[in-house]
Structure formats: structure tokens, C-alpha cells
PDB file of C-alpha atoms in Angstrom:
ATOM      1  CA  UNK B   1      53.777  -6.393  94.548  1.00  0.00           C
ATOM      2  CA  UNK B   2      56.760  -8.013  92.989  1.00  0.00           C
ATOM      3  CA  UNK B   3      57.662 -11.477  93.928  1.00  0.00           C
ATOM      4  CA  UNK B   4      60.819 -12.649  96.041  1.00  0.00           C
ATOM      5  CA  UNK B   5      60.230 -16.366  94.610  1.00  0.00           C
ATOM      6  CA  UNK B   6      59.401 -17.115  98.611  1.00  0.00           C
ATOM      7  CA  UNK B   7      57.772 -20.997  98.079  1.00  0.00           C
ATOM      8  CA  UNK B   8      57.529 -21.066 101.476  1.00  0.00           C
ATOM      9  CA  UNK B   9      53.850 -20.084 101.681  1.00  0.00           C
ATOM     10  CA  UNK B  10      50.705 -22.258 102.902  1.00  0.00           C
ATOM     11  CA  UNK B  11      49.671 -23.612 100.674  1.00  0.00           C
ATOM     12  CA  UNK B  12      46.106 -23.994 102.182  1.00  0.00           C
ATOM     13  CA  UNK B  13      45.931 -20.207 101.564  1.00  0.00           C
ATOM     14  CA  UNK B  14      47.381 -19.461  98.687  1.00  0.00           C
ATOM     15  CA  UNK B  15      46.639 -19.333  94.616  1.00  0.00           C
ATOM     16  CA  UNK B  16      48.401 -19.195  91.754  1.00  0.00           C
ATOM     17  CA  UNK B  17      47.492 -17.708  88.134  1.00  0.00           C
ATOM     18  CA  UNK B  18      49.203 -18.518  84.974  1.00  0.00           C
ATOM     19  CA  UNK B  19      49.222 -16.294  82.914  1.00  0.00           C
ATOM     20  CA  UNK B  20      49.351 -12.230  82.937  1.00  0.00           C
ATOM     21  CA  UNK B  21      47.150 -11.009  80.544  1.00  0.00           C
ATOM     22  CA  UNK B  22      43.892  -9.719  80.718  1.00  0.00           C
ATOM     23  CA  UNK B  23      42.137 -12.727  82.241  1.00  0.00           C
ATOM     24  CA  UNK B  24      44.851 -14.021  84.232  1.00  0.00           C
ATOM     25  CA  UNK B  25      45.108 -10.105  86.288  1.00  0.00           C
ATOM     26  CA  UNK B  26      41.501  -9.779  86.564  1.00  0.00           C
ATOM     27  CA  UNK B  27      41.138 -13.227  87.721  1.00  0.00           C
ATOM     28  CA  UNK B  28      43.792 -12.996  90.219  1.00  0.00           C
ATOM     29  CA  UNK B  29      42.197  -9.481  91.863  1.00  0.00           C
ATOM     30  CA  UNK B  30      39.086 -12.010  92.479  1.00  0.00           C
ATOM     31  CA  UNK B  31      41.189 -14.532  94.180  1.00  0.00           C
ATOM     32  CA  UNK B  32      42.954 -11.776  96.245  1.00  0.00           C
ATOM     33  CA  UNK B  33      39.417 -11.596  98.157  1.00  0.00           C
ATOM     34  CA  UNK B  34      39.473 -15.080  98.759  1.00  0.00           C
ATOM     35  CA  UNK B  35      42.897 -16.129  99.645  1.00  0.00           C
ATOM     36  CA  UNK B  36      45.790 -14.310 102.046  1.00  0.00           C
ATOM     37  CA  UNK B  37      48.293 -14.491  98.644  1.00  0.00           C
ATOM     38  CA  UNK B  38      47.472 -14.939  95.491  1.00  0.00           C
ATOM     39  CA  UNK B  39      51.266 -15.679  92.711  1.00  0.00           C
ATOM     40  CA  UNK B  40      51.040 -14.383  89.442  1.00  0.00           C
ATOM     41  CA  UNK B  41      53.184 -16.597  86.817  1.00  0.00           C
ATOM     42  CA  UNK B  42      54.204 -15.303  83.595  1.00  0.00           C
ATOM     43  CA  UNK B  43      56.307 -16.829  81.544  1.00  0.00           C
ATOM     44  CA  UNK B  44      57.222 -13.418  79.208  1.00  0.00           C
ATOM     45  CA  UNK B  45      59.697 -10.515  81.198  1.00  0.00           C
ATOM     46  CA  UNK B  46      57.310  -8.277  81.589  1.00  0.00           C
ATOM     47  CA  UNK B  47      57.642  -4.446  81.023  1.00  0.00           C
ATOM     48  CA  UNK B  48      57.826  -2.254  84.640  1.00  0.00           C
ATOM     49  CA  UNK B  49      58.310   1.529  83.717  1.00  0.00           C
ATOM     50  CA  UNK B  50      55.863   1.586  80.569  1.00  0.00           C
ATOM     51  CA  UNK B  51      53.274  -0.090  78.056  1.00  0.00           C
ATOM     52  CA  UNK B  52      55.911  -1.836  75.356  1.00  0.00           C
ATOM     53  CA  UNK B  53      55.600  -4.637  72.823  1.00  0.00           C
ATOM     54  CA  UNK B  54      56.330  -8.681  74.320  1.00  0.00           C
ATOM     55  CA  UNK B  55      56.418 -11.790  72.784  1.00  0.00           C
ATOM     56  CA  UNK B  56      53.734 -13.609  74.442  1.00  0.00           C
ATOM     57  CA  UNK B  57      50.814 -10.970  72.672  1.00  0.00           C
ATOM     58  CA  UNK B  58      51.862 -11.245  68.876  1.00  0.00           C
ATOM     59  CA  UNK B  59      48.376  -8.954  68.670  1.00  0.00           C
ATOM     60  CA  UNK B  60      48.846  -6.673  70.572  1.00  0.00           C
ATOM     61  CA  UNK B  61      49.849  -3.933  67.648  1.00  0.00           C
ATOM     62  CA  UNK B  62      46.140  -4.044  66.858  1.00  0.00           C
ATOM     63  CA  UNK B  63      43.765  -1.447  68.780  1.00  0.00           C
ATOM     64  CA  UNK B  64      41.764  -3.344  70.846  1.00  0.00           C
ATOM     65  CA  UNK B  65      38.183  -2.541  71.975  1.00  0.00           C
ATOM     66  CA  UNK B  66      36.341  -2.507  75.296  1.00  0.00           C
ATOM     67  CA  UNK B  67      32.445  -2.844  75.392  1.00  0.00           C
ATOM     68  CA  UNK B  68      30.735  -1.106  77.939  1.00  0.00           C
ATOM     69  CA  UNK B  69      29.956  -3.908  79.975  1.00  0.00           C
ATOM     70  CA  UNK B  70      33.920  -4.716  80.046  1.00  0.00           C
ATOM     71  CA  UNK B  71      34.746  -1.143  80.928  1.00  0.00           C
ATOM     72  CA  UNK B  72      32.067  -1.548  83.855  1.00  0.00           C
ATOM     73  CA  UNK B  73      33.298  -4.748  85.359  1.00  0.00           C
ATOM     74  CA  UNK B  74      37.335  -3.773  85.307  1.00  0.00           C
ATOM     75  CA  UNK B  75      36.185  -0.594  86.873  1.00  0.00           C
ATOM     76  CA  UNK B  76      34.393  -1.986  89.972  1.00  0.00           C
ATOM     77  CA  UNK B  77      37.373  -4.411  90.014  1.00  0.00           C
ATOM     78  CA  UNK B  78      39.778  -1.743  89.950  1.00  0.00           C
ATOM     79  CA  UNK B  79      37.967   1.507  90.577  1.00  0.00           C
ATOM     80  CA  UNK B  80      39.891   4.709  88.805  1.00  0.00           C
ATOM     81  CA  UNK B  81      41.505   2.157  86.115  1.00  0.00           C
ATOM     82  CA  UNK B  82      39.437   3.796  83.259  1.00  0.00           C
ATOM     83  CA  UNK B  83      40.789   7.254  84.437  1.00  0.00           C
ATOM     84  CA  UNK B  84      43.904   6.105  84.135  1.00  0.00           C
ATOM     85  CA  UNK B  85      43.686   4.602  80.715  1.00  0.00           C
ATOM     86  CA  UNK B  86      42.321   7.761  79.287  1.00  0.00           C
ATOM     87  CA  UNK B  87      45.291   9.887  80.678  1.00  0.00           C
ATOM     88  CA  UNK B  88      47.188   7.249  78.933  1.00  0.00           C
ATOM     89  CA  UNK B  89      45.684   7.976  75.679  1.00  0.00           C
ATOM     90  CA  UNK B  90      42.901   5.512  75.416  1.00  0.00           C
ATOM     91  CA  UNK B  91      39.723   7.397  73.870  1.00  0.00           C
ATOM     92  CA  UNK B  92      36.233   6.606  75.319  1.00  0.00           C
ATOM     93  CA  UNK B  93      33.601   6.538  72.426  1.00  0.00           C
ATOM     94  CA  UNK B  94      29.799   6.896  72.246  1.00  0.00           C
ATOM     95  CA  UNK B  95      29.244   4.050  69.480  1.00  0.00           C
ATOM     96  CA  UNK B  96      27.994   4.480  66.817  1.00  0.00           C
ATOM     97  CA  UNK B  97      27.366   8.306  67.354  1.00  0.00           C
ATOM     98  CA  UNK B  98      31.321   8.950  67.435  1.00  0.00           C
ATOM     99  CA  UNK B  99      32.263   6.613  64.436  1.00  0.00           C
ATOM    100  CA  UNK B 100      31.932   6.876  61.217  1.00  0.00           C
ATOM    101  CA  UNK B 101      30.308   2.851  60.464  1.00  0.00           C
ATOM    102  CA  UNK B 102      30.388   1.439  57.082  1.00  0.00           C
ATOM    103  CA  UNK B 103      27.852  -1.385  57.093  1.00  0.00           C
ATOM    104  CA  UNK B 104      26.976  -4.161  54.193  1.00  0.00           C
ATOM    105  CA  UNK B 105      23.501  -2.206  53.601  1.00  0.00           C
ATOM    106  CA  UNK B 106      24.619   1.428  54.432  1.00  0.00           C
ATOM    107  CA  UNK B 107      25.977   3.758  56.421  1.00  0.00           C
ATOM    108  CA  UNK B 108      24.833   3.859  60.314  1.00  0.00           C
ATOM    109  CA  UNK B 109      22.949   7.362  61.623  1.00  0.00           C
ATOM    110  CA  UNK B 110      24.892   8.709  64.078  1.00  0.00           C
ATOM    111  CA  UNK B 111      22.820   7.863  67.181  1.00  0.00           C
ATOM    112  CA  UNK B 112      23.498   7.928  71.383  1.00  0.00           C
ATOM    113  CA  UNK B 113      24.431   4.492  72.049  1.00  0.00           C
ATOM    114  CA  UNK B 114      27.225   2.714  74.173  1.00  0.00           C
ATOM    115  CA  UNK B 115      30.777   3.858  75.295  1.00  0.00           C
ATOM    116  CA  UNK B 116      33.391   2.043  74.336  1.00  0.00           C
ATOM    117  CA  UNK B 117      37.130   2.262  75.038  1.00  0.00           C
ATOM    118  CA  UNK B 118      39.620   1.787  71.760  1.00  0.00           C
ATOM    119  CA  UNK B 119      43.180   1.162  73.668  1.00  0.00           C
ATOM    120  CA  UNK B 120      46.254  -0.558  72.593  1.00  0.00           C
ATOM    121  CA  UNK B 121      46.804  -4.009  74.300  1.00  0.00           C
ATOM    122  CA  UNK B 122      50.101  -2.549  75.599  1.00  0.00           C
ATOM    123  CA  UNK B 123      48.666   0.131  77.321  1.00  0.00           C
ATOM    124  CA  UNK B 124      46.182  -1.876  78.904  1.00  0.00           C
ATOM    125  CA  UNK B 125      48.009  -4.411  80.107  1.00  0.00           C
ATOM    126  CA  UNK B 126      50.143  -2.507  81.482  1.00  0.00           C
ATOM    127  CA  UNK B 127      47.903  -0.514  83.343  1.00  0.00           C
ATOM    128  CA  UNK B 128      45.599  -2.995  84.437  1.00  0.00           C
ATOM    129  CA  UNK B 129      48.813  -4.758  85.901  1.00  0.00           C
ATOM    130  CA  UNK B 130      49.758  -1.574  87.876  1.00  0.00           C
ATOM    131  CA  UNK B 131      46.657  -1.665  89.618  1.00  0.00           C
ATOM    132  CA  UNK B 132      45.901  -5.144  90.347  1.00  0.00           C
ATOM    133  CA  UNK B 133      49.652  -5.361  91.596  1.00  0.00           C
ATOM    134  CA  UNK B 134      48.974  -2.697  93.823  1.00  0.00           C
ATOM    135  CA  UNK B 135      46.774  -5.351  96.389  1.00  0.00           C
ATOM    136  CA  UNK B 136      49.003  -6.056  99.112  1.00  0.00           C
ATOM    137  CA  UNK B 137      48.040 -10.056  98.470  1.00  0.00           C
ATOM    138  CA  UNK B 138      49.612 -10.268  95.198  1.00  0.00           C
ATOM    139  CA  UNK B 139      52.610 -11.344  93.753  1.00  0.00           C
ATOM    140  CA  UNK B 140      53.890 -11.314  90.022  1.00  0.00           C
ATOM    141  CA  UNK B 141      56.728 -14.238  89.472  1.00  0.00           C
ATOM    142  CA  UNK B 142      57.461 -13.079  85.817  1.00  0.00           C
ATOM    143  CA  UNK B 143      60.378 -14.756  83.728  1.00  0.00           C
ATOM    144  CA  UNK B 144      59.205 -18.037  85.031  1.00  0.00           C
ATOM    145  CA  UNK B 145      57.870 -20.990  82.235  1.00  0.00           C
ATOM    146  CA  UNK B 146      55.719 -23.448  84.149  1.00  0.00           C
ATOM    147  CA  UNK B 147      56.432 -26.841  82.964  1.00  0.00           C
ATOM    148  CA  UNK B 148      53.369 -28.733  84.540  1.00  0.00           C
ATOM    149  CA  UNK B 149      51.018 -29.515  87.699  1.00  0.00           C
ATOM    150  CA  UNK B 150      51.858 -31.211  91.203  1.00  0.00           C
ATOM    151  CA  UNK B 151      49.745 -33.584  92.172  1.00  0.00           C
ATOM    152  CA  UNK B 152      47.849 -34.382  95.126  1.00  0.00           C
ATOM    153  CA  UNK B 153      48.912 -37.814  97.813  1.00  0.00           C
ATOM    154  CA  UNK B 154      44.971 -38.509  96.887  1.00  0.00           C
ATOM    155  CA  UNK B 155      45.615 -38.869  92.765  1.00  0.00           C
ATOM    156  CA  UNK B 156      42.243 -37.010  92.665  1.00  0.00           C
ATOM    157  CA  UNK B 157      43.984 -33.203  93.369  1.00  0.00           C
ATOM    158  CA  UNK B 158      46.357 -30.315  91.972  1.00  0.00           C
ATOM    159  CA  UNK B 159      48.127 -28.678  94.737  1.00  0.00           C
ATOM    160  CA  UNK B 160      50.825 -27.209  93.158  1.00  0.00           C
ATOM    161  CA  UNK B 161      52.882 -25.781  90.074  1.00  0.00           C
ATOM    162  CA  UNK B 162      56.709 -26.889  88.517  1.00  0.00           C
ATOM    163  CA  UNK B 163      58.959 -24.749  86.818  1.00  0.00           C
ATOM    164  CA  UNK B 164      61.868 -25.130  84.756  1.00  0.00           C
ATOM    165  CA  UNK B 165      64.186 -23.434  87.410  1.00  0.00           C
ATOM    166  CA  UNK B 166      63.353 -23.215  90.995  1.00  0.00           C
ATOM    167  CA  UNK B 167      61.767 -26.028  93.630  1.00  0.00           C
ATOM    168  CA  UNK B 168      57.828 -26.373  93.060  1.00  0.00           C
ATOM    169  CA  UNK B 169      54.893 -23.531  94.264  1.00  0.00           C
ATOM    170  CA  UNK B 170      52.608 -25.120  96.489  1.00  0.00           C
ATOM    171  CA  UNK B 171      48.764 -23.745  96.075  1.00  0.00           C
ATOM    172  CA  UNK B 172      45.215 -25.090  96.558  1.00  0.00           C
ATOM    173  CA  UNK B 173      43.974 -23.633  93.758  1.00  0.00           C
ATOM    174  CA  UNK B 174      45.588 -23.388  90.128  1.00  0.00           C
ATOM    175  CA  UNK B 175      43.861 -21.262  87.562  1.00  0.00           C
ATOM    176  CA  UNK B 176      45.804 -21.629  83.930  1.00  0.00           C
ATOM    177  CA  UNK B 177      44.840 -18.429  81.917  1.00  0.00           C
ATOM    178  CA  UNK B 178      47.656 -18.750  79.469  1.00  0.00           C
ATOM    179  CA  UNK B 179      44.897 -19.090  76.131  1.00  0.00           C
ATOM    180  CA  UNK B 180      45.342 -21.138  73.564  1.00  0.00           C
ATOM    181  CA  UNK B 181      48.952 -21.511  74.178  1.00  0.00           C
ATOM    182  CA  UNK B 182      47.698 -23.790  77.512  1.00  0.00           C
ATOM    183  CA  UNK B 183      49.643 -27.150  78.331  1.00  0.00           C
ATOM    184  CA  UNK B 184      46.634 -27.756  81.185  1.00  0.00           C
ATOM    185  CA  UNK B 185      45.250 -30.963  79.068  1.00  0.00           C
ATOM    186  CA  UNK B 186      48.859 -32.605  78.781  1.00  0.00           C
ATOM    187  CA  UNK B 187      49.836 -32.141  82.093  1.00  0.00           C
ATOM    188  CA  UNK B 188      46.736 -33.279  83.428  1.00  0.00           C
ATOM    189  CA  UNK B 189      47.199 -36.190  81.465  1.00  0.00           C
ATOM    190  CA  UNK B 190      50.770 -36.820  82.722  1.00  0.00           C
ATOM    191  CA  UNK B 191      48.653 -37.197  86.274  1.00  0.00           C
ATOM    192  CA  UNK B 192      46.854 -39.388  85.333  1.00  0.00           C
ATOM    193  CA  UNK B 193      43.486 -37.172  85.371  1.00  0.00           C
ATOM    194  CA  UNK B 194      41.591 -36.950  82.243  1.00  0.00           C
ATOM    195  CA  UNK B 195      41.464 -33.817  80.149  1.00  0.00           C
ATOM    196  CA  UNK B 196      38.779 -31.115  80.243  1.00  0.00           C
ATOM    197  CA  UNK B 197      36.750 -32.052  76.973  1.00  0.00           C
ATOM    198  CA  UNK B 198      37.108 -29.734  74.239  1.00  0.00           C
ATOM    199  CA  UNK B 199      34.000 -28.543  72.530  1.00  0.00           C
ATOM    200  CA  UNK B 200      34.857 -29.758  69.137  1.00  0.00           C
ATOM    201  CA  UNK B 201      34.980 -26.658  67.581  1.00  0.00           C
ATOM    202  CA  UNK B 202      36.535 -23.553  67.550  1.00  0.00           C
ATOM    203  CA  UNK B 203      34.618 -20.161  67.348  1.00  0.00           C
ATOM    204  CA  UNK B 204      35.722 -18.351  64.513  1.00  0.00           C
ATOM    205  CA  UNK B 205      34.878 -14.306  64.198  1.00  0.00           C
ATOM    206  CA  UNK B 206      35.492 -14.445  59.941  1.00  0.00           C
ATOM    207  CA  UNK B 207      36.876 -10.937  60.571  1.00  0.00           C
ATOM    208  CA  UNK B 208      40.556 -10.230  60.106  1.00  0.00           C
ATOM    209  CA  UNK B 209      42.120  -7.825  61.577  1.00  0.00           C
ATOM    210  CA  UNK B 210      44.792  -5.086  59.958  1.00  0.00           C
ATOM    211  CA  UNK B 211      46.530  -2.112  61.357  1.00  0.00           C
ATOM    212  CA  UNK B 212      47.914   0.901  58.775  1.00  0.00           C
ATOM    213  CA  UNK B 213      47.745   4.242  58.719  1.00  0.00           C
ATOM    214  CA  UNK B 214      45.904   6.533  56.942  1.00  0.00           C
ATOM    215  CA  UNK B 215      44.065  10.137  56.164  1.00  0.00           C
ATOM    216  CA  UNK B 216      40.720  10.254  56.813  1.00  0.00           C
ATOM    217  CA  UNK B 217      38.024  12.365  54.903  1.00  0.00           C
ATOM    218  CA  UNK B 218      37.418  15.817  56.365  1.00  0.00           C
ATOM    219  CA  UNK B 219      33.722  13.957  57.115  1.00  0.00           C
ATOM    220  CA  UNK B 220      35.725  11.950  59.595  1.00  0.00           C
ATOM    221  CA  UNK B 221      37.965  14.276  61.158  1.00  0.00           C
ATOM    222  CA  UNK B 222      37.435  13.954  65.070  1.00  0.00           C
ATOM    223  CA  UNK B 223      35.607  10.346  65.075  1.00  0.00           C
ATOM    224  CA  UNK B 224      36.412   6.405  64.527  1.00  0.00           C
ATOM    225  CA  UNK B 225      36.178   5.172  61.293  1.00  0.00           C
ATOM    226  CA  UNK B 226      34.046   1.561  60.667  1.00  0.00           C
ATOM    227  CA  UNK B 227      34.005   0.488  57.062  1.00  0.00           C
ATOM    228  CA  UNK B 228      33.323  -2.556  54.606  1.00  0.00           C
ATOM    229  CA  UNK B 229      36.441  -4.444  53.088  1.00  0.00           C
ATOM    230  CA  UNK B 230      36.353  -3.369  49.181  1.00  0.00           C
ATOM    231  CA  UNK B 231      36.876  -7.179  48.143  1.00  0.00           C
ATOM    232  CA  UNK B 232      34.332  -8.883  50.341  1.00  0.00           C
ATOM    233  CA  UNK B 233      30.531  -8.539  51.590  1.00  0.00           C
ATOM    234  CA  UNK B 234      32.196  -8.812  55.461  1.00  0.00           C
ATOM    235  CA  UNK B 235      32.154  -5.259  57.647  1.00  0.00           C
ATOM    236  CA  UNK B 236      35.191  -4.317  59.286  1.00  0.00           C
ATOM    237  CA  UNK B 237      36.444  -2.037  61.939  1.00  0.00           C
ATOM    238  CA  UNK B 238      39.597   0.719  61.997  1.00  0.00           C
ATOM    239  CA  UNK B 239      40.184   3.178  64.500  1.00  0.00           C
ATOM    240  CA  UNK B 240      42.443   5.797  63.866  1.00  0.00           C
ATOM    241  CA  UNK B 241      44.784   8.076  66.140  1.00  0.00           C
ATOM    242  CA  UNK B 242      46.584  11.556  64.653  1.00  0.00           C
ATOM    243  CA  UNK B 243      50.377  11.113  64.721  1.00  0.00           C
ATOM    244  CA  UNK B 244      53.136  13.948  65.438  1.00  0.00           C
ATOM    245  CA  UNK B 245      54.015  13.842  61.373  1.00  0.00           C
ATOM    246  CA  UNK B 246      50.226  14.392  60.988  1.00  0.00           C
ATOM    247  CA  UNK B 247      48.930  11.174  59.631  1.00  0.00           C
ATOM    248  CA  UNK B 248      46.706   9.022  61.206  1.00  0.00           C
TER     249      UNK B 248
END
């Protein structure tokens, strides 16, 4: 459901999400089961008639990959969404019996094993956001920076979010899912609350990604294609798609 930038809800029932990815959807179709309306903030314009490119997802050129366990929990979130992806042109894969899987020791047999679903970001944002904007409880506010947190008459409390245009959107409950882009700890800070403590590190996959396009072997014809960088010891993963001009 699109927003009308009402503020004028209670605020006893009522949450708000930054941030419209992934998380931020999924995590708002939970709260929709809690609470009578549930505000979506996004700070990007996002895309309404189809999947396309924005700003706030430099990655999402990359295919990205769903493990089974993902493609089980956004279903019973949002039963039929996997249908939907696939018309879309996502490709549901038995791994590794469908791909072709370079490893540092060998090549893998081509077993039964898992399904997963290869998809481009765009297209599954996009339809992820279709359905989850579909509960009646909803509401996307897109356009809309947040520039920090309202605080509670107790000092102890959040009950609310600012923006950069537009009077203040009361809530009793605030979930940021805007990454590693997040302002939480400063503005937190700025009320006088102390910041969530970081872990001290940050997890690090030592796998890059790249996105070109290429013709497979005839062996590969039909499947994904896993192989090993030529330069380093790491294994890597490409998926590939045929194109109109018939590359891949």
C-alpha cells in the first residue's frame, strides 16, 4: 500500500522500518502481524512498474543467490513469491547436480542436493516488495531520508522517527535495517543512550565478486557454472544466463 505521509497514526500501534531491502520488507511483513500499521521508510525513489537499477544497492548487478532455507522462509512469509520470481526469470537449481563446480581439489560429481534460486537483486526486490506491500497494514514512505530518532519524555525510550522534510512519525517500535550505511549508533548517541556495541570485527567472505559475460563449454550448456580464480587457490562462483545476441 503506498503511503499518504498521514503522521497522524497511534503511535501505540504502529511501527516503522528503515530501510527497503531485503531485511527491512521481510521484517516489516512480521511486524504487520503484530501491529494495526506498520511505515516502510526508504530513503532511495523506488521503482513501481518493474525490477530497475537504484542507488542505494551499488550490488545489485551481481546475481545473487538464495539457499534453500531462504527460499523456504520468504515463501511461508509470502506464499506464491517463489512462483512469481521464476515467471520473472529467476532459475531454481538442484546444487551441485545442476552446476558445473570448480573446487580447489577437483571438480564436484554431479549429485541431488539443495535448490537454490540465482536471481538478480532487482528482480527480487522488486518482487518481494509487491507482495509484502500487498498487506493491507503496510505502508511504503519512499523518497524520504531519516535524519535521526525521537526520544521518549522518560530519556530511557525511542518513540519516533525525523526526517529532513515533513513533521516527525510517531511509532513504538523502530527497526533500522538500512546495513552498513546505518546512522542508529550516532543518533542514539545524540539521545543521550549509549550505542549498541560493535563486535570488533567485521566478517569478511575473502571472495570477490565479478559479473561478465561469457560462452560456456558445450559440457556446460544448460547448467551454472562454479569455478576456481586462475590467479589464486580461492573457489569462486558465476552463473550464467543466454542473451538475445546469444552470449551468455
Amino acid at each position: 500500500m503506498s503511503d499518504d505521509k498521514d503522521n497522524h497514526i497511534e503511535a501505540h500501534d504502529h511501527a516503522v522500518v528503515l530501510g527497503a531491502g531485503v531485511a527491512g520488507l521481510l521484517a516489516a511483513r512480521v511486524l504487520a502481524d503484530r501491529f494495526a500499521r506498520v511505515t516502510l521508510v526508504e530513503r532511495d525513489e523506488l521503482p513501481g512498474d518493474a525490477p530497475a537499477f537504484r542507488p542505494g544497492l551499488p550490488q545489485s548487478r551481481h546475481v545473487h543467490v538464495l539457499w534453500s532455507r531462504g527460499v523456504a522462509l520468504i515463501e511461508e512469509l509470502l506464499p506464491g513469491v517463489t512462483d512469481r520470481l521464476l515467471a520473472g526469470g529467476a532459475l531454481l537449481l538442484d546444487t551441485p547436480g545442476d552446476f558445473l563446480w570448480l573446487s580447489p581439489a577437483d571438480w564436484f560429481h554431479q549429485v541431488p542436493g539443495e535448490k537454490v534460486l540465482l536471481v538478480s537483486r532487482e528482480l527480487l526486490d522488486w518482487t518481494v516488495r509487491r507482495e509484502v506491500l500487498r498487506h493491507e497494514r503496510i505502508r511504503l514512505r519512499s523518497g524520504s531520508p531519516a535524519t535521526g530518532l525521537v526520544g521518549g519524555p522518560d530519556g530511557r525510550s525511542v518513540t519516533g522517527v525525523e526526517f529532513r522534510d515533513g513533521d516527525p512519525l510517531a511509532a513504538r517500535f523502530v527497526i533500522d535495517a538500512t546495513g552498513r550505511t546505518s546512522k542508529a549508533p550516532a543518533w542514539l548517541a545524540a539521545l543521550g543512550h549509549r550505542a549498541p556495541r560493535s563486535p570488533g570485527t567485521t566478517p569478511v567472505s575473502d571472495t570477490p565478486a565479478a559479473t561478465t559475460r561469457f560462452r560456456p563449454i558445450r559440457r556446460a550448456a544448460g547448467r551454472a557454472c562454479t569455478c576456481r580464480a586462475a590467479r589464486t587457490s580461492r573457489a569462486g562462483r558465476c552463473s550464467y544466463r543466454r542473451t538475445a545476441a546469444g552470449g551468455w
